[in-house]
């Protein structure tokens, strides 16, 4: 979970902020199948809908807070 949750969130953000196809995103994440990106997108959408807590490294974080922090860092560089 400490690795898979951040990876799924990164795939979700890649879909949100780029025009990259599922296959392009999967290549950037270790040549995983495009279905891995589709699955990650569905999973993260579920987390957002349910207000879930996810594992980021050694700590748990509400998914909305994690997304907000990452998006802020992306905007500020």
XYZ file of C-alpha atoms in Angstrom:
77
model
C 0.000 0.000 0.000
C 2.782 2.432 0.771
C 3.938 2.142 -2.857
C 0.783 1.189 -4.740
C -1.422 3.992 -3.399
C 0.955 6.806 -4.420
C 1.499 5.115 -7.814
C -2.260 4.892 -8.442
C -2.668 8.517 -7.397
C 0.145 9.558 -9.756
C -1.518 7.698 -12.638
C -4.829 9.406 -11.831
C -3.135 12.820 -11.804
C -1.405 12.029 -15.112
C -4.810 11.331 -16.664
C -6.244 14.511 -15.159
C -3.449 16.877 -16.201
C -2.217 15.441 -19.500
C -3.687 14.321 -22.773
C -1.633 11.143 -22.611
C -3.311 7.883 -23.545
C -3.603 5.049 -21.046
C -0.812 3.202 -22.863
C 1.521 6.222 -22.704
C 0.973 6.612 -18.980
C 1.517 2.905 -18.391
C 4.887 3.093 -20.164
C 6.015 5.818 -17.768
C 5.107 3.581 -14.838
C 7.280 0.633 -15.708
C 5.582 -0.588 -18.881
C 2.540 -1.851 -17.056
C -0.516 -2.680 -19.107
C -2.875 0.165 -19.991
C -5.494 -1.691 -17.948
C -3.447 -0.913 -14.833
C -3.991 2.800 -15.479
C -7.709 2.250 -16.083
C -7.938 0.320 -12.817
C -6.014 3.022 -10.942
C -8.320 5.710 -12.318
C -11.415 3.809 -11.162
C -9.873 3.104 -7.758
C -8.891 6.727 -7.102
C -12.291 7.977 -8.308
C -13.820 5.625 -5.737
C -11.520 6.955 -3.022
C -12.520 10.528 -3.848
C -16.233 9.649 -3.900
C -16.016 7.858 -0.563
C -13.687 10.330 1.172
C -11.235 7.508 1.807
C -7.935 7.553 3.629
C -4.933 6.277 1.702
C -1.475 5.134 2.711
C 1.302 7.528 1.677
C 4.655 6.256 2.808
C 4.437 5.510 6.509
C 1.392 7.679 7.174
C -2.284 7.706 6.279
C -3.865 10.739 4.630
C -7.328 11.691 3.396
C -7.265 11.387 -0.376
C -8.639 14.916 -0.882
C -5.823 16.344 1.253
C -3.212 14.358 -0.650
C -4.550 15.530 -4.013
C -4.717 19.149 -2.841
C -1.110 19.043 -1.575
C 0.185 17.476 -4.777
C -1.747 19.887 -7.000
C -0.361 22.824 -5.007
C 3.175 21.526 -5.492
C 2.545 21.043 -9.217
C 1.340 24.647 -9.553
C 4.258 26.140 -7.645
C 6.878 23.954 -9.310
